[in-house]
Amino acid sequence: MIYKGNLGFIRKFLATYPEEVTVEKLLISAEKLKELFFETIEQNNILTIDEELIPLLNYIEKRNTS
């Protein structure tokens, strides 16, 4: 059973799937997933992001701009 509150997340998650498998499209997809991850964590009252994880997540952004 899918709850209505989850539909927005599911749609956003499915929108991260690339139309084709190329380096550029995969990097764009990775950036979308990262944004969705941060958005999801920010909405949570219990979970926080481990500070050691941020450099790894930012690596995706650096690769995308290279």
mmCIF file of N, CA and C in Angstrom:
data_model
loop_
_atom_site.group_PDB
_atom_site.id
_atom_site.type_symbol
_atom_site.label_atom_id
_atom_site.label_comp_id
_atom_site.label_asym_id
_atom_site.label_seq_id
_atom_site.Cartn_x
_atom_site.Cartn_y
_atom_site.Cartn_z
ATOM 1 N N MET A 1 0.837 -1.177 0.000
ATOM 2 C CA MET A 1 0.000 0.000 0.000
ATOM 3 C C MET A 1 0.889 1.250 0.000
ATOM 4 N N ILE A 2 0.612 2.167 -0.892
ATOM 5 C CA ILE A 2 1.360 3.423 -0.975
ATOM 6 C C ILE A 2 0.518 4.522 -0.347
ATOM 7 N N TYR A 3 1.097 5.192 0.624
ATOM 8 C CA TYR A 3 0.403 6.299 1.264
ATOM 9 C C TYR A 3 0.558 7.549 0.422
ATOM 10 N N LYS A 4 -0.457 8.406 0.432
ATOM 11 C CA LYS A 4 -0.437 9.615 -0.386
ATOM 12 C C LYS A 4 0.774 10.487 -0.087
ATOM 13 N N GLY A 5 1.221 10.514 1.161
ATOM 14 C CA GLY A 5 2.385 11.316 1.531
ATOM 15 C C GLY A 5 3.657 10.863 0.840
ATOM 16 N N ASN A 6 3.704 9.594 0.445
ATOM 17 C CA ASN A 6 4.891 9.049 -0.209
ATOM 18 C C ASN A 6 4.898 9.272 -1.715
ATOM 19 N N LEU A 7 3.770 9.636 -2.297
ATOM 20 C CA LEU A 7 3.695 9.774 -3.752
ATOM 21 C C LEU A 7 4.627 10.859 -4.272
ATOM 22 N N GLY A 8 4.733 11.972 -3.556
ATOM 23 C CA GLY A 8 5.630 13.044 -3.979
ATOM 24 C C GLY A 8 7.068 12.567 -4.022
ATOM 25 N N PHE A 9 7.483 11.834 -2.989
ATOM 26 C CA PHE A 9 8.840 11.302 -2.950
ATOM 27 C C PHE A 9 9.058 10.310 -4.084
ATOM 28 N N ILE A 10 8.109 9.431 -4.282
ATOM 29 C CA ILE A 10 8.249 8.412 -5.327
ATOM 30 C C ILE A 10 8.361 9.067 -6.700
ATOM 31 N N ARG A 11 7.549 10.068 -6.958
ATOM 32 C CA ARG A 11 7.633 10.775 -8.248
ATOM 33 C C ARG A 11 8.990 11.449 -8.420
ATOM 34 N N LYS A 12 9.464 12.110 -7.360
ATOM 35 C CA LYS A 12 10.770 12.770 -7.436
ATOM 36 C C LYS A 12 11.882 11.747 -7.642
ATOM 37 N N PHE A 13 11.781 10.611 -6.952
ATOM 38 C CA PHE A 13 12.792 9.575 -7.093
ATOM 39 C C PHE A 13 12.811 9.026 -8.516
ATOM 40 N N LEU A 14 11.645 8.727 -9.052
ATOM 41 C CA LEU A 14 11.575 8.202 -10.420
ATOM 42 C C LEU A 14 12.064 9.224 -11.442
ATOM 43 N N ALA A 15 11.912 10.509 -11.144
ATOM 44 C CA ALA A 15 12.373 11.563 -12.055
ATOM 45 C C ALA A 15 13.895 11.648 -12.104
ATOM 46 N N THR A 16 14.582 10.998 -11.170
ATOM 47 C CA THR A 16 16.047 11.019 -11.190
ATOM 48 C C THR A 16 16.616 10.020 -12.189
ATOM 49 N N TYR A 17 15.784 9.113 -12.681
ATOM 50 C CA TYR A 17 16.248 8.080 -13.603
ATOM 51 C C TYR A 17 16.604 8.721 -14.941
ATOM 52 N N PRO A 18 17.826 8.494 -15.438
ATOM 53 C CA PRO A 18 18.230 9.138 -16.694
ATOM 54 C C PRO A 18 17.494 8.573 -17.907
ATOM 55 N N GLU A 19 17.274 9.438 -18.886
ATOM 56 C CA GLU A 19 16.612 9.017 -20.122
ATOM 57 C C GLU A 19 17.499 8.084 -20.937
ATOM 58 N N GLU A 20 18.789 8.316 -20.864
ATOM 59 C CA GLU A 20 19.761 7.457 -21.539
ATOM 60 C C GLU A 20 20.996 7.356 -20.658
ATOM 61 N N VAL A 21 21.793 6.330 -20.880
ATOM 62 C CA VAL A 21 22.964 6.099 -20.045
ATOM 63 C C VAL A 21 24.194 6.690 -20.722
ATOM 64 N N THR A 22 24.492 7.930 -20.341
ATOM 65 C CA THR A 22 25.717 8.601 -20.763
ATOM 66 C C THR A 22 26.348 9.187 -19.511
ATOM 67 N N VAL A 23 27.604 9.538 -19.588
ATOM 68 C CA VAL A 23 28.278 10.125 -18.431
ATOM 69 C C VAL A 23 27.547 11.378 -17.982
ATOM 70 N N GLU A 24 27.218 12.241 -18.922
ATOM 71 C CA GLU A 24 26.540 13.493 -18.586
ATOM 72 C C GLU A 24 25.193 13.239 -17.914
ATOM 73 N N LYS A 25 24.400 12.341 -18.476
ATOM 74 C CA LYS A 25 23.070 12.046 -17.920
ATOM 75 C C LYS A 25 23.174 11.385 -16.543
ATOM 76 N N LEU A 26 24.173 10.519 -16.353
ATOM 77 C CA LEU A 26 24.353 9.881 -15.050
ATOM 78 C C LEU A 26 24.788 10.884 -13.991
ATOM 79 N N LEU A 27 25.626 11.846 -14.364
ATOM 80 C CA LEU A 27 26.026 12.884 -13.413
ATOM 81 C C LEU A 27 24.844 13.770 -13.036
ATOM 82 N N ILE A 28 24.009 14.077 -14.002
ATOM 83 C CA ILE A 28 22.799 14.860 -13.716
ATOM 84 C C ILE A 28 21.884 14.063 -12.792
ATOM 85 N N SER A 29 21.739 12.785 -13.057
ATOM 86 C CA SER A 29 20.917 11.918 -12.219
ATOM 87 C C SER A 29 21.466 11.849 -10.794
ATOM 88 N N ALA A 30 22.780 11.737 -10.677
ATOM 89 C CA ALA A 30 23.409 11.692 -9.353
ATOM 90 C C ALA A 30 23.151 12.980 -8.586
ATOM 91 N N GLU A 31 23.208 14.108 -9.266
ATOM 92 C CA GLU A 31 22.941 15.399 -8.620
ATOM 93 C C GLU A 31 21.486 15.468 -8.148
ATOM 94 N N LYS A 32 20.564 14.992 -8.960
ATOM 95 C CA LYS A 32 19.147 14.972 -8.562
ATOM 96 C C LYS A 32 18.936 14.082 -7.337
ATOM 97 N N LEU A 33 19.604 12.927 -7.317
ATOM 98 C CA LEU A 33 19.492 12.032 -6.167
ATOM 99 C C LEU A 33 20.065 12.675 -4.912
ATOM 100 N N LYS A 34 21.175 13.378 -5.075
ATOM 101 C CA LYS A 34 21.777 14.066 -3.930
ATOM 102 C C LYS A 34 20.822 15.116 -3.379
ATOM 103 N N GLU A 35 20.210 15.895 -4.250
ATOM 104 C CA GLU A 35 19.261 16.923 -3.813
ATOM 105 C C GLU A 35 18.065 16.290 -3.106
ATOM 106 N N LEU A 36 17.565 15.186 -3.643
ATOM 107 C CA LEU A 36 16.438 14.496 -3.021
ATOM 108 C C LEU A 36 16.839 13.944 -1.653
ATOM 109 N N PHE A 37 18.052 13.434 -1.547
ATOM 110 C CA PHE A 37 18.555 12.923 -0.269
ATOM 111 C C PHE A 37 18.576 14.033 0.777
ATOM 112 N N PHE A 38 19.158 15.194 0.421
ATOM 113 C CA PHE A 38 19.215 16.316 1.359
ATOM 114 C C PHE A 38 17.810 16.786 1.734
ATOM 115 N N GLU A 39 16.933 16.873 0.766
ATOM 116 C CA GLU A 39 15.556 17.302 1.019
ATOM 117 C C GLU A 39 14.855 16.342 1.988
ATOM 118 N N THR A 40 15.069 15.054 1.791
ATOM 119 C CA THR A 40 14.444 14.045 2.646
ATOM 120 C C THR A 40 14.983 14.122 4.069
ATOM 121 N N ILE A 41 16.296 14.257 4.211
ATOM 122 C CA ILE A 41 16.905 14.345 5.541
ATOM 123 C C ILE A 41 16.446 15.609 6.259
ATOM 124 N N GLU A 42 16.347 16.724 5.535
ATOM 125 C CA GLU A 42 15.924 17.985 6.151
ATOM 126 C C GLU A 42 14.503 17.895 6.709
ATOM 127 N N GLN A 43 13.666 17.070 6.125
ATOM 128 C CA GLN A 43 12.284 16.919 6.584
ATOM 129 C C GLN A 43 12.176 15.996 7.796
ATOM 130 N N ASN A 44 13.247 15.286 8.107
ATOM 131 C CA ASN A 44 13.233 14.321 9.193
ATOM 132 C C ASN A 44 13.638 14.995 10.498
ATOM 133 N N ASN A 45 12.898 14.738 11.555
ATOM 134 C CA ASN A 45 13.193 15.326 12.858
ATOM 135 C C ASN A 45 14.200 14.516 13.656
ATOM 136 N N ILE A 46 14.491 13.306 13.226
ATOM 137 C CA ILE A 46 15.363 12.418 13.985
ATOM 138 C C ILE A 46 16.737 12.277 13.336
ATOM 139 N N LEU A 47 16.777 12.073 12.031
ATOM 140 C CA LEU A 47 18.037 11.817 11.331
ATOM 141 C C LEU A 47 18.749 13.106 10.952
ATOM 142 N N THR A 48 20.063 13.044 10.944
ATOM 143 C CA THR A 48 20.887 14.156 10.467
ATOM 144 C C THR A 48 21.950 13.583 9.536
ATOM 145 N N ILE A 49 22.601 14.454 8.808
ATOM 146 C CA ILE A 49 23.650 14.029 7.885
ATOM 147 C C ILE A 49 24.976 13.966 8.629
ATOM 148 N N ASP A 50 25.659 12.854 8.491
ATOM 149 C CA ASP A 50 26.991 12.706 9.061
ATOM 150 C C ASP A 50 27.928 13.646 8.306
ATOM 151 N N GLU A 51 28.665 14.463 9.025
ATOM 152 C CA GLU A 51 29.557 15.451 8.408
ATOM 153 C C GLU A 51 30.596 14.803 7.488
ATOM 154 N N GLU A 52 30.965 13.560 7.755
ATOM 155 C CA GLU A 52 31.943 12.866 6.911
ATOM 156 C C GLU A 52 31.351 12.477 5.558
ATOM 157 N N LEU A 53 30.049 12.486 5.458
ATOM 158 C CA LEU A 53 29.378 12.130 4.208
ATOM 159 C C LEU A 53 29.354 13.295 3.219
ATOM 160 N N ILE A 54 29.385 14.512 3.717
ATOM 161 C CA ILE A 54 29.260 15.696 2.859
ATOM 162 C C ILE A 54 30.359 15.778 1.796
ATOM 163 N N PRO A 55 31.648 15.545 2.127
ATOM 164 C CA PRO A 55 32.661 15.584 1.052
ATOM 165 C C PRO A 55 32.397 14.575 -0.067
ATOM 166 N N LEU A 56 31.893 13.407 0.292
ATOM 167 C CA LEU A 56 31.573 12.405 -0.729
ATOM 168 C C LEU A 56 30.442 12.897 -1.625
ATOM 169 N N LEU A 57 29.427 13.478 -1.031
ATOM 170 C CA LEU A 57 28.305 13.996 -1.815
ATOM 171 C C LEU A 57 28.735 15.180 -2.678
ATOM 172 N N ASN A 58 29.635 16.000 -2.172
ATOM 173 C CA ASN A 58 30.122 17.136 -2.951
ATOM 174 C C ASN A 58 31.030 16.698 -4.091
ATOM 175 N N TYR A 59 31.630 15.521 -3.991
ATOM 176 C CA TYR A 59 32.474 14.994 -5.062
ATOM 177 C C TYR A 59 31.663 14.850 -6.351
ATOM 178 N N ILE A 60 30.417 14.460 -6.207
ATOM 179 C CA ILE A 60 29.536 14.331 -7.372
ATOM 180 C C ILE A 60 29.398 15.677 -8.067
ATOM 181 N N GLU A 61 29.198 16.722 -7.279
ATOM 182 C CA GLU A 61 29.030 18.059 -7.845
ATOM 183 C C GLU A 61 30.302 18.509 -8.558
ATOM 184 N N LYS A 62 31.462 18.242 -7.973
ATOM 185 C CA LYS A 62 32.731 18.629 -8.600
ATOM 186 C C LYS A 62 32.929 17.901 -9.922
ATOM 187 N N ARG A 63 32.566 16.618 -9.972
ATOM 188 C CA ARG A 63 32.692 15.843 -11.208
ATOM 189 C C ARG A 63 31.751 16.374 -12.281
ATOM 190 N N ASN A 64 30.600 16.849 -11.862
ATOM 191 C CA ASN A 64 29.589 17.335 -12.793
ATOM 192 C C ASN A 64 30.016 18.642 -13.445
ATOM 193 N N THR A 65 30.808 19.445 -12.755
ATOM 194 C CA THR A 65 31.227 20.730 -13.302
ATOM 195 C C THR A 65 32.557 20.643 -14.034
ATOM 196 N N SER A 66 33.222 19.499 -13.991
ATOM 197 C CA SER A 66 34.521 19.346 -14.667
ATOM 198 C C SER A 66 34.347 19.161 -16.157
#
